[in-house]
Coordinates of C-alpha atoms in Angstrom, one line a residue:
M907 CA 17.8 8.0 -18.5
R908 CA 15.1 8.4 -15.8
D909 CA 13.1 11.6 -15.0
E910 CA 12.7 13.3 -11.8
N911 CA 9.9 10.9 -10.6
W912 CA 12.2 7.8 -11.7
G913 CA 10.2 7.1 -14.8
T914 CA 12.4 5.5 -17.5
F915 CA 12.5 6.9 -21.0
T916 CA 12.3 4.6 -24.0
P917 CA 15.0 5.6 -26.3
V918 CA 14.0 6.0 -30.2
V919 CA 16.9 4.1 -32.0
E920 CA 18.2 5.0 -35.5
D921 CA 21.1 4.4 -37.7
L922 CA 21.5 0.8 -36.3
K923 CA 24.3 -0.9 -37.9
L924 CA 25.9 -4.6 -37.3
D925 CA 29.2 -5.8 -38.6
Q926 CA 30.1 -9.5 -37.8
T927 CA 32.9 -11.8 -38.6
A928 CA 34.0 -15.2 -37.2
E929 CA 36.1 -13.6 -34.6
E930 CA 34.2 -10.5 -33.4
F931 CA 31.1 -8.3 -34.0
S932 CA 30.3 -4.6 -33.5
V933 CA 27.0 -2.8 -33.2
T934 CA 26.5 0.9 -33.6
Y935 CA 23.5 3.2 -33.3
R936 CA 22.1 6.6 -32.4
A937 CA 19.4 6.9 -29.7
T938 CA 17.3 9.8 -28.6
C939 CA 15.6 10.2 -25.1
S940 CA 13.0 13.0 -25.0
D941 CA 9.8 14.4 -23.7
A942 CA 8.2 17.9 -23.8
A943 CA 10.8 19.2 -21.5
R944 CA 14.1 17.7 -22.5
T945 CA 16.0 15.9 -25.2
L946 CA 19.3 13.9 -25.0
V947 CA 21.0 12.2 -28.0
Y948 CA 23.7 9.5 -27.6
D949 CA 26.0 7.4 -29.9
A950 CA 26.5 3.9 -29.0
R951 CA 29.1 1.3 -29.9
I952 CA 29.1 -2.4 -28.7
T953 CA 31.9 -4.8 -29.6
G954 CA 32.3 -8.4 -28.8
G955 CA 35.0 -10.9 -29.4
A956 CA 35.4 -14.7 -29.6
D957 CA 37.3 -14.7 -26.3
G958 CA 34.3 -13.7 -24.5
S959 CA 35.3 -9.9 -24.2
L960 CA 32.4 -7.3 -24.5
S961 CA 32.6 -3.6 -24.7
F962 CA 29.6 -0.9 -24.6
E963 CA 30.7 2.7 -25.0
V964 CA 28.3 5.6 -25.2
S965 CA 28.8 9.3 -26.0
A966 CA 25.8 11.5 -24.9
E967 CA 24.8 15.0 -25.6
P968 CA 22.0 16.9 -24.1
K969 CA 20.3 19.0 -26.7
T970 CA 18.5 21.0 -23.8
D971 CA 19.1 21.2 -20.2
V972 CA 18.0 17.7 -18.9
E973 CA 16.5 17.1 -15.5
T974 CA 17.1 13.7 -14.5
N975 CA 17.5 11.3 -11.4
R976 CA 19.9 9.2 -13.2
T977 CA 21.4 9.0 -16.7
G978 CA 24.1 6.4 -17.4
F979 CA 24.9 2.6 -17.6
I980 CA 23.3 0.1 -15.2
V981 CA 25.0 -3.4 -14.8
L982 CA 22.9 -6.2 -13.5
H983 CA 24.3 -9.2 -11.8
P984 CA 21.6 -12.2 -11.5
L985 CA 20.7 -14.1 -8.5
K986 CA 21.2 -17.8 -9.8
G987 CA 24.8 -18.7 -8.9
V988 CA 25.6 -15.3 -7.4
A989 CA 23.7 -14.7 -4.3
G990 CA 25.9 -15.5 -1.3
K991 CA 29.0 -16.0 -3.6
A992 CA 32.3 -14.4 -3.5
V993 CA 33.0 -11.1 -5.4
K994 CA 36.3 -9.0 -5.7
V995 CA 35.5 -5.2 -5.7
L996 CA 38.0 -2.7 -7.4
H997 CA 37.2 0.7 -6.0
V998 CA 37.7 4.1 -7.8
D999 CA 40.8 4.9 -5.7
G1000 CA 42.7 1.5 -6.7
R1001 CA 41.9 -0.3 -3.5
E1002 CA 40.8 -3.9 -3.9
E1003 CA 38.1 -5.6 -1.7
A1004 CA 37.2 -9.3 -1.1
S1005 CA 33.6 -9.7 -0.2
T1006 CA 30.3 -11.5 -1.0
F1007 CA 27.2 -10.8 -2.8
P1008 CA 24.7 -10.5 0.0
E1009 CA 22.3 -13.4 0.6
A1010 CA 20.0 -11.7 2.9
I1011 CA 18.7 -8.5 1.2
D1012 CA 20.8 -5.4 2.0
P1013 CA 18.9 -2.3 2.7
M1014 CA 21.9 -0.3 2.3
C1015 CA 24.4 -0.1 -0.7
P1016 CA 26.6 -3.3 -0.4
F1017 CA 29.5 -1.8 -2.4
Q1018 CA 30.3 1.9 -3.3
D1019 CA 32.9 3.7 -5.3
I1020 CA 33.2 0.9 -7.6
R1021 CA 35.5 0.8 -10.8
A1022 CA 35.2 -3.2 -11.5
L1023 CA 33.5 -6.3 -10.0
S1024 CA 34.8 -9.8 -10.5
H1025 CA 33.0 -13.1 -9.6
E1026 CA 33.5 -16.7 -10.3
I1027 CA 31.0 -17.9 -12.8
T1028 CA 32.0 -21.5 -12.8
P1029 CA 35.1 -23.1 -11.2
G1030 CA 38.1 -21.5 -12.4
V1031 CA 36.4 -19.1 -14.6
W1032 CA 36.0 -15.5 -13.7
A1033 CA 34.1 -12.4 -15.0
T1034 CA 35.3 -9.1 -14.6
C1035 CA 33.1 -6.2 -15.3
T1036 CA 34.7 -2.6 -15.5
M1037 CA 32.7 0.5 -15.5
E1038 CA 34.4 3.9 -16.7
G1039 CA 33.4 7.5 -17.0
D1040 CA 31.9 8.2 -13.5
T1041 CA 31.7 6.7 -10.1
F1042 CA 29.5 3.6 -9.7
E1043 CA 27.8 2.0 -6.9
M1044 CA 25.6 -1.1 -6.1
E1045 CA 22.1 -1.6 -4.5
D1046 CA 20.4 -4.8 -3.7
Q1047 CA 17.7 -4.7 -6.3
R1048 CA 15.8 -7.6 -4.6
N1049 CA 14.5 -4.8 -2.3
W1050 CA 12.1 -3.8 -5.3
S1051 CA 11.5 -7.5 -6.4
D1052 CA 14.1 -7.2 -9.3
A1053 CA 16.0 -10.5 -9.7
S1054 CA 19.4 -8.8 -9.5
Y1055 CA 22.1 -6.9 -7.9
K1056 CA 22.4 -3.5 -9.7
T1057 CA 25.3 -1.4 -10.3
Y1058 CA 24.5 2.1 -11.3
V1059 CA 26.2 5.2 -12.3
R1060 CA 26.2 8.4 -9.9
P1061 CA 26.0 7.7 -6.2
L1062 CA 22.7 8.5 -4.3
S1063 CA 24.5 10.3 -1.7
R1064 CA 24.9 13.2 -4.4
P1065 CA 21.8 15.6 -5.0
W1066 CA 19.2 14.4 -7.1
P1067 CA 17.4 15.4 -9.3
Y1068 CA 20.2 17.0 -11.1
V1069 CA 20.7 18.8 -14.5
L1070 CA 22.8 17.8 -17.6
K1071 CA 23.7 21.0 -19.1
K1072 CA 23.0 21.5 -22.8
G1073 CA 25.8 20.8 -24.9
H1074 CA 28.1 19.2 -22.4
S1075 CA 28.8 15.7 -23.5
I1076 CA 29.1 12.7 -21.4
T1077 CA 31.2 9.5 -22.0
Q1078 CA 30.9 6.2 -20.3
A1079 CA 31.9 2.6 -20.9
V1080 CA 31.4 -1.0 -19.5
R1081 CA 33.7 -3.6 -20.5
L1082 CA 33.4 -7.4 -19.6
V1083 CA 36.4 -9.9 -19.7
I1084 CA 36.3 -13.6 -18.9
S1085 CA 39.2 -15.3 -17.7
G1086 CA 39.9 -19.0 -17.5
T1087 CA 38.8 -21.9 -19.7
V1088 CA 35.0 -21.7 -20.2
P1089 CA 33.6 -25.4 -20.3
P1090 CA 31.2 -26.3 -23.1
A1091 CA 27.6 -25.3 -22.6
A1092 CA 25.3 -27.8 -21.2
D1093 CA 22.4 -28.9 -23.5
R1094 CA 19.4 -27.1 -22.2
A1095 CA 17.0 -27.4 -25.2
A1096 CA 13.8 -25.4 -24.8
T1097 CA 11.9 -28.2 -26.0
R1098 CA 12.9 -30.6 -23.3
P1099 CA 10.3 -31.6 -21.0
V1100 CA 10.3 -30.1 -17.4
R1101 CA 9.8 -33.1 -15.0
I1102 CA 7.9 -32.2 -11.9
D1103 CA 7.9 -34.4 -9.0
I1104 CA 5.5 -33.9 -5.9
G1105 CA 6.8 -34.6 -2.5
K1106 CA 5.8 -34.8 1.1
V1107 CA 3.8 -32.4 3.3
S1108 CA 6.0 -29.2 3.9
G1109 CA 3.4 -26.6 5.6
K1110 CA 0.0 -25.2 5.1
F1111 CA -1.0 -23.3 2.0
P1112 CA -1.7 -19.4 3.0
D1113 CA -5.1 -17.9 3.4
M1114 CA -6.0 -16.1 0.2
G1115 CA -7.2 -12.5 0.5
L1116 CA -8.3 -9.6 -1.7
G1117 CA -7.6 -5.9 -1.6
V1118 CA -10.5 -3.6 -1.6
P1119 CA -9.5 -0.1 -2.5
T1120 CA -11.9 2.6 -1.5
E1121 CA -12.7 3.5 -5.1
E1122 CA -13.6 -0.2 -5.8
A1123 CA -15.8 -0.9 -2.8
A1124 CA -19.1 0.1 -4.3
H1125 CA -18.2 -1.5 -7.7
A1126 CA -17.5 -4.7 -5.9
L1127 CA -20.8 -4.8 -4.3
E1128 CA -22.4 -4.6 -7.7
R1129 CA -20.7 -7.7 -8.7
V1130 CA -21.2 -9.6 -5.2
D1131 CA -22.2 -12.7 -7.0
L1132 CA -18.9 -13.1 -8.8
L1133 CA -17.1 -11.9 -5.7
R1134 CA -18.6 -14.9 -3.7
R1135 CA -17.4 -17.2 -6.3
L1136 CA -13.7 -15.7 -5.5
D1137 CA -14.3 -17.0 -1.9
P1138 CA -11.7 -14.7 -0.4
K1139 CA -10.7 -15.7 3.3
W1140 CA -9.7 -12.0 4.1
L1141 CA -10.1 -8.5 2.8
V1142 CA -7.5 -5.8 2.9
C1143 CA -9.9 -2.8 3.1
Q1144 CA -8.1 0.4 2.7
V1145 CA -8.8 3.6 4.9
D1146 CA -6.5 6.7 4.1
L1147 CA -6.8 9.5 6.5
R1148 CA -4.4 11.6 4.6
N1149 CA -7.4 12.5 2.2
N1150 CA -10.3 11.1 4.6
K1151 CA -11.0 8.2 2.2
G1152 CA -12.4 4.9 3.6
N1153 CA -14.7 6.5 6.2
R1154 CA -17.7 6.5 3.9
E1155 CA -16.9 2.9 2.6
L1156 CA -17.0 1.2 6.0
D1157 CA -20.5 0.1 5.5
A1158 CA -19.7 -1.4 2.0
Y1159 CA -16.8 -3.2 3.7
R1160 CA -19.1 -4.7 6.2
Q1161 CA -21.5 -5.7 3.2
L1162 CA -18.6 -7.4 1.3
A1163 CA -17.5 -9.1 4.6
E1164 CA -21.0 -10.5 5.1
A1165 CA -21.4 -11.6 1.5
T1166 CA -18.4 -13.5 1.3
G1167 CA -17.8 -14.5 4.8
A1168 CA -14.4 -13.1 4.8
D1169 CA -12.4 -11.6 7.7
V1170 CA -11.7 -7.7 7.3
A1171 CA -8.1 -6.3 7.8
L1172 CA -8.3 -2.5 7.9
E1173 CA -5.2 -1.1 6.2
I1174 CA -5.0 2.5 7.9
I1175 CA -2.9 5.3 6.6
I1176 CA -2.8 7.7 9.5
S1177 CA -1.9 11.4 9.1
G1178 CA 1.5 11.0 11.1
G1179 CA 0.4 14.0 13.4
P1180 CA 1.2 13.9 17.1
R1181 CA -2.1 12.6 18.3
P1182 CA -2.8 9.1 16.5
L1183 CA -5.0 7.9 19.2
D1184 CA -7.6 10.8 18.5
E1185 CA -7.9 9.9 14.6
L1186 CA -8.2 6.3 15.4
K1187 CA -10.7 6.7 18.0
T1188 CA -12.9 8.5 15.6
L1189 CA -12.3 6.0 12.9
A1190 CA -13.2 3.2 15.4
K1191 CA -16.5 4.9 16.1
A1192 CA -17.4 5.2 12.5
A1193 CA -16.6 1.5 12.1
D1194 CA -18.8 0.7 15.2
Q1195 CA -21.6 2.8 13.6
A1196 CA -21.3 0.9 10.4
R1197 CA -21.5 -2.3 12.3
L1198 CA -18.0 -3.3 11.0
T1199 CA -16.0 -5.4 13.4
P1200 CA -12.5 -5.7 11.9
N1201 CA -10.6 -9.0 12.5
A1202 CA -7.3 -7.1 12.1
V1203 CA -6.1 -3.4 11.7
A1204 CA -2.5 -2.5 10.2
L1205 CA -1.3 1.0 10.8
F1206 CA 1.0 3.1 8.5
P1207 CA 1.9 6.8 9.3
A1208 CA 1.7 9.1 6.1
Q1209 CA 5.4 9.8 6.3
D1210 CA 6.2 6.2 5.7
M1211 CA 4.4 6.3 2.2
K1212 CA 7.5 7.9 0.7
S1213 CA 10.6 6.2 0.6
V1214 CA 13.6 7.4 2.7
L1215 CA 17.0 6.7 1.3
P1216 CA 19.6 5.0 3.5
G1217 CA 21.6 7.6 5.3
S1218 CA 18.8 10.1 5.0
K1219 CA 17.0 11.8 8.0
W1220 CA 13.5 10.3 8.7
P1221 CA 10.6 12.7 8.8
E1222 CA 9.3 13.6 12.3
M1223 CA 6.3 11.3 13.2
P1224 CA 5.0 9.5 16.4
S1225 CA 7.2 6.4 17.5
F1226 CA 6.1 2.8 16.8
K1227 CA 5.1 2.6 20.5
E1228 CA 2.8 5.5 20.2
I1229 CA 1.2 4.3 17.1
Y1230 CA 0.7 0.8 18.2
G1231 CA -0.3 1.7 21.5
A1232 CA -3.2 3.9 20.1
A1233 CA -4.2 1.2 17.7
R1234 CA -4.5 -1.4 20.6
E1235 CA -6.6 1.1 22.6
A1236 CA -8.8 2.2 19.7
F1237 CA -9.4 -1.4 18.3
P1238 CA -8.8 -3.7 21.3
G1239 CA -10.1 -6.8 19.8
A1240 CA -8.5 -6.9 16.5
K1241 CA -5.1 -8.3 15.5
L1242 CA -2.5 -5.5 14.9
G1243 CA -0.3 -5.4 11.9
G1244 CA 2.8 -3.3 11.2
G1245 CA 5.3 -3.0 8.6
M1246 CA 4.7 -1.1 5.3
A1247 CA 1.6 -0.5 3.1
T1248 CA 4.2 0.0 0.4
Y1249 CA 6.9 -2.7 -0.5
F1250 CA 9.7 -4.7 0.9
T1251 CA 12.1 -2.0 0.3
E1252 CA 10.5 0.3 2.9
L1253 CA 10.1 -2.3 5.5
N1254 CA 13.8 -3.4 5.1
R1255 CA 14.7 0.1 5.8
K1256 CA 12.5 0.7 8.9
R1257 CA 11.9 -2.6 10.7
P1258 CA 8.9 -2.5 13.3
P1259 CA 9.5 -4.3 16.7
A1260 CA 8.0 -7.7 16.5
D1261 CA 6.9 -7.5 20.3
L1262 CA 4.5 -4.6 19.6
I1263 CA 2.5 -6.2 16.8
D1264 CA 0.7 -9.5 15.8
Y1265 CA 1.9 -9.7 12.1
V1266 CA 4.2 -8.0 9.7
T1267 CA 3.1 -7.1 6.3
H1268 CA 4.3 -5.4 3.1
T1269 CA 3.3 -5.7 -0.6
T1270 CA 5.4 -6.1 -3.6
C1271 CA 5.5 -4.3 -7.2
P1272 CA 6.8 -6.3 -10.2
N1273 CA 7.6 -3.2 -12.4
V1274 CA 9.5 -0.7 -10.4
H1275 CA 12.6 -0.7 -12.6
A1276 CA 11.5 -2.8 -15.7
A1277 CA 8.0 -3.7 -17.3
D1278 CA 9.0 -6.2 -20.0
D1279 CA 7.3 -9.5 -19.7
R1280 CA 10.5 -11.4 -18.8
S1281 CA 11.7 -9.1 -16.1
V1282 CA 8.3 -9.0 -14.4
M1283 CA 8.1 -12.7 -14.4
E1284 CA 11.6 -13.0 -13.0
T1285 CA 10.7 -11.0 -10.0
I1286 CA 9.3 -14.3 -8.6
E1287 CA 12.8 -15.3 -7.8
T1288 CA 13.1 -12.7 -5.2
L1289 CA 10.2 -13.6 -3.1
P1290 CA 12.1 -16.4 -1.2
Y1291 CA 14.9 -13.8 -0.3
Q1292 CA 12.3 -11.2 0.9
I1293 CA 10.8 -13.9 3.0
L1294 CA 14.2 -15.0 4.3
S1295 CA 15.3 -11.4 5.0
T1296 CA 11.9 -10.5 6.8
R1297 CA 12.3 -13.4 8.9
S1298 CA 15.8 -12.6 9.8
F1299 CA 14.8 -9.4 11.5
M1300 CA 11.3 -10.0 12.5
G1301 CA 11.7 -13.7 13.8
D1302 CA 10.1 -16.9 13.0
R1303 CA 7.1 -16.7 15.4
I1304 CA 5.4 -13.7 14.2
E1305 CA 2.6 -14.0 11.8
Y1306 CA 3.5 -12.7 8.3
R1307 CA 1.2 -11.5 5.5
I1308 CA 2.0 -10.3 2.1
G1309 CA -0.3 -8.1 -0.1
P1310 CA -2.3 -6.9 -1.8
S1311 CA 0.1 -7.4 -4.5
Q1312 CA -0.6 -7.2 -8.3
L1313 CA 1.0 -6.4 -11.5
G1314 CA 0.1 -2.7 -11.3
C1315 CA 1.7 -0.3 -9.0
R1316 CA -0.6 0.8 -6.2
E1317 CA 1.7 3.3 -4.7
N1318 CA 5.0 5.2 -5.9
P1319 CA 6.9 5.8 -2.9
Y1320 CA 9.8 7.1 -5.2
G1321 CA 8.2 10.1 -7.0
K1322 CA 5.1 12.2 -7.1
S1323 CA 2.7 9.8 -8.5
T1324 CA 2.3 6.5 -10.4
A1325 CA 2.9 6.9 -14.2
A1326 CA 0.2 7.5 -16.7
N1327 CA -0.5 4.6 -19.2
S1328 CA -3.3 5.5 -21.5
D1329 CA -2.1 3.4 -24.4
N1330 CA -2.0 0.0 -22.4
R1331 CA 1.7 -0.4 -22.9
R1332 CA 4.1 -2.1 -20.4
V1333 CA 5.1 1.1 -18.2
C1334 CA 7.3 1.2 -15.0
L1335 CA 5.2 2.3 -11.9
S1336 CA 1.9 2.4 -13.6
R1337 CA -1.4 1.4 -11.9
I1338 CA -2.7 0.3 -15.4
D1339 CA -1.1 -3.0 -16.7
P1340 CA -2.8 -4.6 -19.7
R1341 CA -1.4 -8.0 -18.4
Q1342 CA -3.7 -7.9 -15.5
R1343 CA -6.4 -9.1 -17.9
G1344 CA -4.6 -11.6 -19.5
L1345 CA -3.1 -15.1 -19.1
F1346 CA 0.2 -13.6 -18.2
N1347 CA -1.3 -12.4 -14.8
A1348 CA -2.9 -15.7 -14.3
A1349 CA 0.5 -17.6 -14.5
W1350 CA 2.4 -15.0 -12.7
M1351 CA -0.1 -15.4 -9.7
V1352 CA 0.5 -19.2 -9.6
A1353 CA 4.2 -18.6 -9.6
Y1354 CA 3.8 -16.1 -6.7
A1355 CA 1.4 -18.1 -4.6
A1356 CA 3.9 -21.1 -5.0
A1357 CA 7.0 -19.2 -4.1
V1358 CA 5.3 -17.5 -0.9
A1359 CA 3.5 -20.6 0.1
Q1360 CA 6.7 -22.5 0.2
G1361 CA 8.4 -19.7 2.2
G1362 CA 5.8 -20.2 5.0
I1363 CA 3.7 -17.0 4.6
D1364 CA 0.5 -17.1 6.7
A1365 CA -1.9 -15.0 4.4
I1366 CA -1.4 -13.5 0.9
A1367 CA -3.8 -11.0 -0.9
F1368 CA -3.9 -10.5 -4.6
G1369 CA -5.3 -7.6 -6.5
A1370 CA -8.9 -6.2 -6.0
P1371 CA -12.3 -7.3 -7.1
T1372 CA -12.5 -4.7 -9.8
G1373 CA -10.6 -1.9 -11.4
P1374 CA -7.1 -1.8 -12.6
F1375 CA -6.1 -4.5 -10.1
G1376 CA -9.2 -6.5 -10.6
H1377 CA -10.1 -10.1 -11.3
I1378 CA -13.7 -9.0 -12.4
Y1379 CA -14.3 -6.7 -15.5
R1380 CA -16.1 -3.4 -15.1
R1381 CA -16.2 -0.4 -17.5
A1382 CA -13.6 2.0 -16.3
E1383 CA -11.8 5.1 -17.2
F1384 CA -9.3 3.4 -19.0
A1385 CA -9.6 1.3 -22.2
Q1386 CA -9.8 -2.5 -21.9
P1387 CA -9.8 -3.9 -25.5
Y1388 CA -11.9 -7.0 -26.1
F1389 CA -13.7 -6.7 -22.6
D1390 CA -15.1 -3.2 -23.5
T1391 CA -16.9 -4.7 -26.6
L1392 CA -19.0 -7.1 -24.3
N1393 CA -22.3 -6.4 -23.2
R1394 CA -22.4 -8.8 -20.4
P1395 CA -20.7 -9.8 -17.0
A1396 CA -16.9 -10.9 -17.6
V1397 CA -13.9 -11.9 -15.7
Y1398 CA -10.3 -12.2 -16.4
P1399 CA -8.2 -15.4 -16.4
S1400 CA -6.7 -14.4 -12.9
F1401 CA -10.5 -14.8 -11.6
H1402 CA -10.3 -18.5 -12.0
V1403 CA -6.8 -19.0 -10.6
F1404 CA -7.7 -16.9 -7.4
A1405 CA -11.0 -19.0 -7.1
G1406 CA -9.2 -22.2 -7.3
L1407 CA -6.3 -21.1 -5.1
S1408 CA -8.6 -19.8 -2.4
Q1409 CA -10.1 -23.3 -2.1
C1410 CA -6.7 -24.5 -1.2
S1411 CA -6.5 -22.0 1.9
G1412 CA -5.3 -23.9 4.9
A1413 CA -4.8 -27.1 3.0
D1414 CA -1.6 -29.2 3.3
L1415 CA 1.1 -27.8 1.2
L1416 CA 3.2 -30.4 -0.7
D1417 CA 6.9 -30.0 -1.8
M1418 CA 7.8 -29.5 -5.3
R1419 CA 10.9 -30.6 -7.3
F1420 CA 11.7 -29.3 -10.9
S1421 CA 14.3 -30.7 -13.4
D1422 CA 14.6 -27.0 -14.9
R1423 CA 13.5 -24.2 -12.5
G1424 CA 12.5 -20.9 -14.1
R1425 CA 10.3 -22.1 -17.0
L1426 CA 7.4 -23.5 -15.1
A1427 CA 5.9 -22.9 -11.7
A1428 CA 3.8 -25.4 -9.9
L1429 CA 2.3 -25.8 -6.4
A1430 CA 0.4 -28.8 -5.0
V1431 CA -1.9 -29.3 -1.9
R1432 CA -3.7 -32.3 -0.5
D1433 CA -7.3 -31.5 0.4
A1434 CA -9.7 -32.9 3.0
V1435 CA -10.7 -36.0 0.8
D1436 CA -7.1 -36.8 0.1
T1437 CA -7.0 -35.5 -3.5
V1438 CA -3.8 -33.9 -4.7
V1439 CA -4.6 -30.6 -6.2
L1440 CA -1.7 -29.5 -8.7
W1441 CA -1.5 -26.1 -10.4
V1442 CA 1.1 -25.7 -13.1
A1443 CA 1.9 -22.4 -15.0
N1444 CA 4.0 -21.7 -18.1
L1445 CA 6.2 -18.6 -17.4
T1446 CA 7.1 -18.1 -20.8
A1447 CA 5.9 -17.2 -24.3
D1448 CA 6.9 -20.6 -25.6
E1449 CA 5.2 -24.1 -25.4
I1450 CA 6.6 -26.2 -22.7
V1451 CA 6.0 -29.8 -21.9
A1452 CA 5.6 -30.8 -18.2
E1453 CA 6.3 -34.4 -17.2
I1454 CA 4.5 -35.4 -14.0
P1455 CA 5.2 -39.0 -12.9
A1456 CA 2.5 -38.7 -10.0
I1457 CA -0.2 -38.7 -12.8
A1458 CA 0.8 -41.9 -14.4
G1459 CA -1.6 -44.9 -13.9
R1460 CA -3.7 -42.6 -11.6
S1461 CA -7.4 -41.2 -12.0
A1462 CA -6.9 -37.6 -12.7
S1463 CA -8.9 -34.6 -14.2
I1464 CA -7.7 -31.5 -15.7
V1465 CA -8.8 -27.9 -16.4
E1466 CA -6.8 -25.8 -18.8
L1467 CA -6.5 -21.9 -19.0
K1468 CA -5.1 -21.2 -22.3
A1469 CA -5.3 -18.8 -25.3
D1470 CA -7.7 -20.8 -27.4
A1471 CA -10.2 -20.9 -24.5
F1472 CA -10.0 -17.1 -23.6
E1473 CA -13.7 -16.4 -24.7
R1474 CA -14.9 -19.1 -22.3
L1475 CA -12.6 -17.9 -19.6
S1476 CA -13.9 -14.5 -19.8
L1477 CA -17.6 -15.4 -19.9
T1478 CA -17.9 -18.5 -17.9
P1479 CA -17.4 -17.7 -14.1
D1480 CA -17.5 -21.6 -13.2
F1481 CA -14.9 -22.4 -15.8
L1482 CA -13.1 -24.4 -13.3
E1483 CA -15.9 -27.0 -13.1
S1484 CA -15.3 -27.8 -16.8
E1485 CA -12.8 -30.8 -16.1
S1486 CA -12.0 -33.5 -18.3
E1487 CA -10.3 -36.8 -17.7
I1488 CA -6.5 -36.9 -18.3
S1489 CA -4.3 -39.9 -19.3
G1490 CA -0.7 -40.0 -19.5
A1491 CA 2.1 -38.0 -17.4
K1492 CA 2.8 -35.3 -19.8
L1493 CA 1.1 -32.0 -20.3
A1494 CA 1.8 -29.4 -23.0
L1495 CA 1.2 -25.8 -21.8
D1496 CA 1.0 -23.0 -24.3
A1497 CA 2.3 -19.4 -23.7
Y1498 CA 1.5 -18.4 -20.1
A1499 CA -1.0 -21.3 -19.9
V1500 CA -2.2 -22.4 -16.6
T1501 CA -3.5 -26.0 -15.6
R1502 CA -5.2 -27.4 -12.6
V1503 CA -4.8 -31.2 -12.2
K1504 CA -6.8 -33.1 -9.6
I1505 CA -5.3 -36.5 -8.7
N1506 CA -7.3 -39.0 -6.7

């Protein structure tokens, strides 16, 4: 159940009962979704059989009128073994269609009016998922960085939000049937080491950049010594002309650039009015007065900051040619970027002409639809598909930048605002994510950097110096447990990852091969003195052993970012310098631990 801003309710479950025999099981419970404005109660029954059949039935009753954008079942198909593969679609009218799950990300709905989906999960074995009680349709959820194809209830062509009337019950069901002989499961014990092999040069590691929101510019200057340690190669400095934010920060942006030696890319949100040149000339004059010469500017009309559903009419605004032409005239010496200040979703729906710009850009948000640890970490799987898809419509020659990206949500194009999160919970579409300050973010950043680097991205920006997206602690308007008790400067684990990866900017990127993808992430570069710098991250909450043959018999040093070193990670900005020698080819990584190994 989702509200009018696409916020997802967490149901309160009661009367949970489980019955189980050798041949079947059943689970029943009652759940309540509510806030100050609405309440919906539903009874659920889940049954499963030894033959692989599964049924999930729900009868729901609104206790008040319930305003909602979506209430009902969602079915997810994963990417592995599914993307680009065959699917049989049974439509509501009984018509059957043979098709494929899209490989390039579909901006539209791949399939509509769905009653059932069937796909081959292994040779000769098919899974058929039937959805009852309403009309379902599918969207390619990789648009939002989710690692799945999502089939959901109630087509988006119908009006939303809509109202479920008090007392009018709703019944839906999803049923799964497996046909064919399922082979025995392969032994994939979680205790088995993951082998990582380092290959040949496959490209260059992207330039590491840092976002600078207007509200963090002054705070960043207060911590400029720590910022220098991050050593960003470029800064994405925000100017939002919708609310006249950014003009007063131009001088601070210049000072940050001078202090770090970083290039400045102005991320400019223009009003979207009929005279873009006038407001851009005014901004260019202010930048000149601040002695700020941006290396790049990226332009985004205000209308594009809200998502437009496929098939809907686009708001009136100046054309690409008018906007980019005005930018060229106002900032003649700067590289020109286009795309979206929001997410790949919006870029995929509105693609700029490659011949009018110098680089294409977008960001990502890993918690649009789900904020649990596993779902957020799985969003890394979608990055290669986003890169593949962008290249398919922008071409291979144009420069490609991603970011600033982080765990929190910088903009909510799908509702009125980002979600509140005063309790430091895992909340969809919230600016505040407690994992930003933990090892989880450090591991996520390594995995993200590895994925986009292998995808051939030219530049990537992560987070911000300080604030909810920060790598450096500052006291803020939201609670930061542990850090708020410190009376001295402090940094988050991601600080060390950023600082270390920034040293890799422009270095030769080495190919990586894994015996078991998904549990670990790794990237490696060869630096100017022929040292191999290897980063490995545990993407799970379980200890994992990495087996790295390249270390065996070689001189190597190691730095470990792990839970029992958290205090030193927080209070020691030069933690990466605390290297120790390593012997043997196996490394044990605790939950979300990150390791850097230098192999001579």
